Short mmCIF file of C-alpha atoms in Angstrom, two decimals:
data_model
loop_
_atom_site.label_atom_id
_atom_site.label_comp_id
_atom_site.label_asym_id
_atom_site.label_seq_id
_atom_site.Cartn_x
_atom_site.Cartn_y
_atom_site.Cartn_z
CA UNK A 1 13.90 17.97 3.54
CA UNK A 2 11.54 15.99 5.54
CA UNK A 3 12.57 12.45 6.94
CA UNK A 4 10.39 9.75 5.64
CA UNK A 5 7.80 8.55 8.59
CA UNK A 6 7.04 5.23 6.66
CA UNK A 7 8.06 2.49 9.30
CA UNK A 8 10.36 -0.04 7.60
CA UNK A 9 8.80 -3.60 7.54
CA UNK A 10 11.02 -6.00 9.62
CA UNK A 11 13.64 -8.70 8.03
CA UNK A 12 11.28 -11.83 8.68
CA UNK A 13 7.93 -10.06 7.73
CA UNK A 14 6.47 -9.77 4.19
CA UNK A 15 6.00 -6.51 2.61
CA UNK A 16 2.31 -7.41 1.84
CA UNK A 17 0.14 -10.05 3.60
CA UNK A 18 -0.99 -13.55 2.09
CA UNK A 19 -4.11 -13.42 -0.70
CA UNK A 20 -7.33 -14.72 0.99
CA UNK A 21 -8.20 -18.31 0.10
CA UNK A 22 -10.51 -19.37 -3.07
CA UNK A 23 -13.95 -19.55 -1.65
CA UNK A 24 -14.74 -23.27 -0.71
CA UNK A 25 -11.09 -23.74 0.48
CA UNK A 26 -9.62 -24.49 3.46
CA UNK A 27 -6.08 -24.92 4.83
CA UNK A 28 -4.10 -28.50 5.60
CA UNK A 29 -1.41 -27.63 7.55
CA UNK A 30 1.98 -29.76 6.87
CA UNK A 31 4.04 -31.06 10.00
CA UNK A 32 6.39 -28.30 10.48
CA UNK A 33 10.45 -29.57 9.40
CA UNK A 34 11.90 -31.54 12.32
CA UNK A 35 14.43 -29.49 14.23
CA UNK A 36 17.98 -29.00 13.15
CA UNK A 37 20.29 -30.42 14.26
CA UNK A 38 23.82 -30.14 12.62
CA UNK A 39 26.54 -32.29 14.18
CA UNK A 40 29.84 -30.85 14.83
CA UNK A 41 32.40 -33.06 12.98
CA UNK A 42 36.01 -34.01 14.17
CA UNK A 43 37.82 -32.75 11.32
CA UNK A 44 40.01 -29.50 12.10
CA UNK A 45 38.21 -26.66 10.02
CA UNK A 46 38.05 -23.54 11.27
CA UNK A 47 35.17 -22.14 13.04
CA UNK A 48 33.81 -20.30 10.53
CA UNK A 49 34.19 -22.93 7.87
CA UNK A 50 32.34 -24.85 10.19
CA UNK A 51 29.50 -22.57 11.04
CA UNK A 52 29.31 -21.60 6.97
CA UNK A 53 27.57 -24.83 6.46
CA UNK A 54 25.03 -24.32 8.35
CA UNK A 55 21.92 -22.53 6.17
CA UNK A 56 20.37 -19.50 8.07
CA UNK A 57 16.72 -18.87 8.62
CA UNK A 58 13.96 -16.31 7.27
CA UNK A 59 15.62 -13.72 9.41
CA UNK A 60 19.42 -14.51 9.24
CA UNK A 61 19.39 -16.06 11.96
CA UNK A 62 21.77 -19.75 11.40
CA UNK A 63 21.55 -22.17 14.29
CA UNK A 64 24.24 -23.50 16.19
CA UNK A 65 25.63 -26.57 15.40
CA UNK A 66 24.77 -29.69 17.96
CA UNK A 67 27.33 -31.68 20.21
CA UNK A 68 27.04 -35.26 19.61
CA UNK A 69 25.86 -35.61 23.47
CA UNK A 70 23.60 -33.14 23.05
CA UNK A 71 19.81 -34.68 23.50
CA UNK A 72 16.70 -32.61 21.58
CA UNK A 73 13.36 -32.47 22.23
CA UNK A 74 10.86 -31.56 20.52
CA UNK A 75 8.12 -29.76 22.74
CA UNK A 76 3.94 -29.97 21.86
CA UNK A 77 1.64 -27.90 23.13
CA UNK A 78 -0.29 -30.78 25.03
CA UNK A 79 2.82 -32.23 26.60
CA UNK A 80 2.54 -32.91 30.14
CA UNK A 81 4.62 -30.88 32.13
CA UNK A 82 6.38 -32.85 34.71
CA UNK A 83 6.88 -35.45 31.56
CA UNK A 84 9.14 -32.71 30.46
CA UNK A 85 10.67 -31.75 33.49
CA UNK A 86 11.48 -35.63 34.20
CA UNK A 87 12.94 -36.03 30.07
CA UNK A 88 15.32 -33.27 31.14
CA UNK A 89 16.21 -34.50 33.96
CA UNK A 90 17.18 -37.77 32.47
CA UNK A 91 19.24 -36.20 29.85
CA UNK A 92 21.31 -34.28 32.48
CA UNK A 93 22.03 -37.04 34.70
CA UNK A 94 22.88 -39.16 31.65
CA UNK A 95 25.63 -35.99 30.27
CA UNK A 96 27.40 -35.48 34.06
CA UNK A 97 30.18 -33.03 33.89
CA UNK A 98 32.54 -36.05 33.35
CA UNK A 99 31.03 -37.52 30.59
CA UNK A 100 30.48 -33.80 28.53
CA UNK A 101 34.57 -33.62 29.01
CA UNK A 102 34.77 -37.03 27.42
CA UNK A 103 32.26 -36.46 25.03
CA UNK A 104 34.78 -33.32 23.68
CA UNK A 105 37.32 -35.88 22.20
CA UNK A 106 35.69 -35.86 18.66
CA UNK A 107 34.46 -32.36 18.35
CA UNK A 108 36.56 -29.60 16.72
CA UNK A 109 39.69 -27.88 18.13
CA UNK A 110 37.33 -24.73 18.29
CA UNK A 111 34.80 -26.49 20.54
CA UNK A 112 37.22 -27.68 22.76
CA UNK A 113 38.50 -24.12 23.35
CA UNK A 114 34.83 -23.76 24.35
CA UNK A 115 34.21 -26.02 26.41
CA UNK A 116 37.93 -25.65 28.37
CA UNK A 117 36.71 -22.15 28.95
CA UNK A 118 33.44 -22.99 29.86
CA UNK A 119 35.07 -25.27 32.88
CA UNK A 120 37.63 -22.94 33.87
CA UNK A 121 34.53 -20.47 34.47
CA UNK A 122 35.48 -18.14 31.86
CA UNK A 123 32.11 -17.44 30.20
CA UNK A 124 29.13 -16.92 32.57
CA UNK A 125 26.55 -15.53 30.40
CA UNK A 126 26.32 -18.11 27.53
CA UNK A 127 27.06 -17.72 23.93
CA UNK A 128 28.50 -14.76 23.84
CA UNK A 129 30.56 -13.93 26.50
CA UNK A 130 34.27 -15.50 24.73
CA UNK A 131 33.38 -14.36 21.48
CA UNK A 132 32.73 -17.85 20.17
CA UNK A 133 29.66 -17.01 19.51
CA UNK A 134 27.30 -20.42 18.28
CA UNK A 135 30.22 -22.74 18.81
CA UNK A 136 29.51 -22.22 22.32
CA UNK A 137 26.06 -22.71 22.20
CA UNK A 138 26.94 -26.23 20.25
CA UNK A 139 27.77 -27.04 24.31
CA UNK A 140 24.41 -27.56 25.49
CA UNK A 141 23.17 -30.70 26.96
CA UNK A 142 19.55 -30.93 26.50
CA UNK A 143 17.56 -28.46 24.20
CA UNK A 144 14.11 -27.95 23.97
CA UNK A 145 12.19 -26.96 20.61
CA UNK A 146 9.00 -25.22 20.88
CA UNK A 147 7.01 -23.47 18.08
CA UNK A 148 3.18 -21.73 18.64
CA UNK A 149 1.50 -22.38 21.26
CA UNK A 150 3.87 -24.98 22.84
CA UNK A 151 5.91 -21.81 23.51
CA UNK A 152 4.74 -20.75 26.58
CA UNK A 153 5.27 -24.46 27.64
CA UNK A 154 9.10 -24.79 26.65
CA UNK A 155 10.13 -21.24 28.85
CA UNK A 156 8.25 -22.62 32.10
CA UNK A 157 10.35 -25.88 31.68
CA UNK A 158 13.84 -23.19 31.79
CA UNK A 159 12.22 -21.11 34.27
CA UNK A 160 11.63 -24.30 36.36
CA UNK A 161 15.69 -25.10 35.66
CA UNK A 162 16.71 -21.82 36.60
CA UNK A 163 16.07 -22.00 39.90
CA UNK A 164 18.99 -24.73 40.11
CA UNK A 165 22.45 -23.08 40.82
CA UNK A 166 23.88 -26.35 39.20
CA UNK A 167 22.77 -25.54 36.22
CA UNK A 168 22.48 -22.59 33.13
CA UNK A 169 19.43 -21.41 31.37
CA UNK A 170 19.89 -20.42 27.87
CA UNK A 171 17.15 -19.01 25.61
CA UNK A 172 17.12 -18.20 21.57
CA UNK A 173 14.93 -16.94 19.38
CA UNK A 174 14.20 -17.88 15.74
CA UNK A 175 11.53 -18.20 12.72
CA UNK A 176 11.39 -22.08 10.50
CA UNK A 177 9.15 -22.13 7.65
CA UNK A 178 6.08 -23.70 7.44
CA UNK A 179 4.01 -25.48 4.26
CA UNK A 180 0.09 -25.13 4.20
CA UNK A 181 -2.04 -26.79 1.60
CA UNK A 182 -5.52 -25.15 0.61
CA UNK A 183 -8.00 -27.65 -0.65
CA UNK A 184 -11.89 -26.98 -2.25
CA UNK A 185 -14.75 -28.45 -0.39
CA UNK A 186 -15.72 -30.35 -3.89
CA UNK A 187 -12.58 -31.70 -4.24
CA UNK A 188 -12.86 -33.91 -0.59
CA UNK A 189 -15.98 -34.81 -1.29
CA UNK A 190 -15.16 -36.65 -4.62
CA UNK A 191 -16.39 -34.26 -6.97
CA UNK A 192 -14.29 -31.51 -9.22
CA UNK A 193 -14.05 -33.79 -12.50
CA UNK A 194 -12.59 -31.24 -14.33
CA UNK A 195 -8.67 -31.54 -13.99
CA UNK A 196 -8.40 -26.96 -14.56
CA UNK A 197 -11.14 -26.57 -11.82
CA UNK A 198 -8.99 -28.94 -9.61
CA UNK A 199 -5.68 -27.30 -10.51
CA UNK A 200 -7.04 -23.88 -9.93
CA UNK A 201 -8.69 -24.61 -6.35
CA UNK A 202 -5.79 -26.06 -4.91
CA UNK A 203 -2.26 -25.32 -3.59
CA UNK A 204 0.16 -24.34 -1.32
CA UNK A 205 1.73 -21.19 0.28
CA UNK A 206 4.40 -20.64 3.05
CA UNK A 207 3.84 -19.18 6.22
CA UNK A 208 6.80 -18.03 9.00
CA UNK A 209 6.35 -19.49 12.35
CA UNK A 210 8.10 -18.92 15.55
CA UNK A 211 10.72 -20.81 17.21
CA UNK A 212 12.24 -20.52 20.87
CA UNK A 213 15.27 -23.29 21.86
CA UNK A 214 15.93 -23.45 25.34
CA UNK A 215 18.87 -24.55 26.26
CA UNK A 216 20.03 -26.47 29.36
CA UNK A 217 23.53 -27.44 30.49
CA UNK A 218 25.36 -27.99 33.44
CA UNK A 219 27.05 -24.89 35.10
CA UNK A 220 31.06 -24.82 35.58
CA UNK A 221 32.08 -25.49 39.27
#
């Protein structure tokens, strides 16, 4: 019996690609969804009652939940770099190792595990080194969103952080959903009276789109 060759198509890709456009159409792209970010709450749930909230991706992948200290930004491809560097910066100095232990007060009994073991020096290589997997992560101070071409752009702003013994470099991987509208030609330029012509010209479809967070946060001493 002869194993079958055919590669398997991967979680977050579709069997078959998208149908072309109607001739005369072109694509509107949507802003993509703003980045999530789920707050931990102070009530005392469990972890994973916590982190069962939380919808996953295309690809299973489900985000970790944010700190309330923790500051997000959102990363263009046109962004100056130093801009970055210096927004980072800020958000670090602002979330000193002080203020992250006071900011622990109203998160979760789980988180505080976390972030007691996190001081004490017990995990050393991020998320999943204590086995609390995104609760962890939920630790960082400032995290960077990048999707496309602003990519490259987010990992030179960690790679630029990593070279500080102060603090740790964390980088994930994920895929958000975005909305494109096709519109006819005619239908811009006024014309396309007839409501079916109009109906049938346009739409929308959904396209998956990478996303890399890179975390930053201040090392254990």
């Amino acid at each position: 019996m002869e194993a079958s060759t055919t590669p398997k198509p991967l979680p977050n890709r579709p069997d078959q690609k998208m149908p072309p456009l109607p001739k005369g159409s072109r694509i509107q792209k949507r802003p993509l969804p703003a980045p999530l970010s789920h707050r931990l709450s102070s009530s005392n749930t469990s972890r994973s009652s916590t982190l069962s909230t939380i919808p996953t991706d295309i690809d299973g992948y489900r985000p970790p939940p944010r700190a309330p200290h923790t500051l997000i930004i959102k990363v263009t491809s046109n962004a100056p770099f130093m801009s970055l560097v210096k927004r980072v910066r800020k958000g670090l100095e602002s979330r000193s190792s002080l203020s992250r232990q006071q900011s622990t007060k109203g998160l979760p009994l789980t988180a505080r595990i976390a972030a007691l073991d996190t001081t004490s020096g017990g995990s050393k290589e991020g998320g999943s080194g204590n086995g609390l997997g995104p609760v962890e992560d939920a630790l960082d101070d400032v995290v960077l969103v990048a999707t496309g071409r602003a990519i490259q752009k987010a990992v030179e702003v960690g790679c630029f952080f990593t070279r500080e013994r102060d603090l740790m470099v964390l980088l994930r991987t994920r895929t958000v959903r975005g909305v494109d509208d096709f519109v006819r030609a005619e239908e811009e330029d006024g014309g396309g009276e007839d409501g079916s012509e109009k109906e049938e010209g346009s739409g929308a479809r959904v396209r998956a789109v990478s996303c890399v967070e890179v975390g930053v946060r201040w090392r254990a001493t």
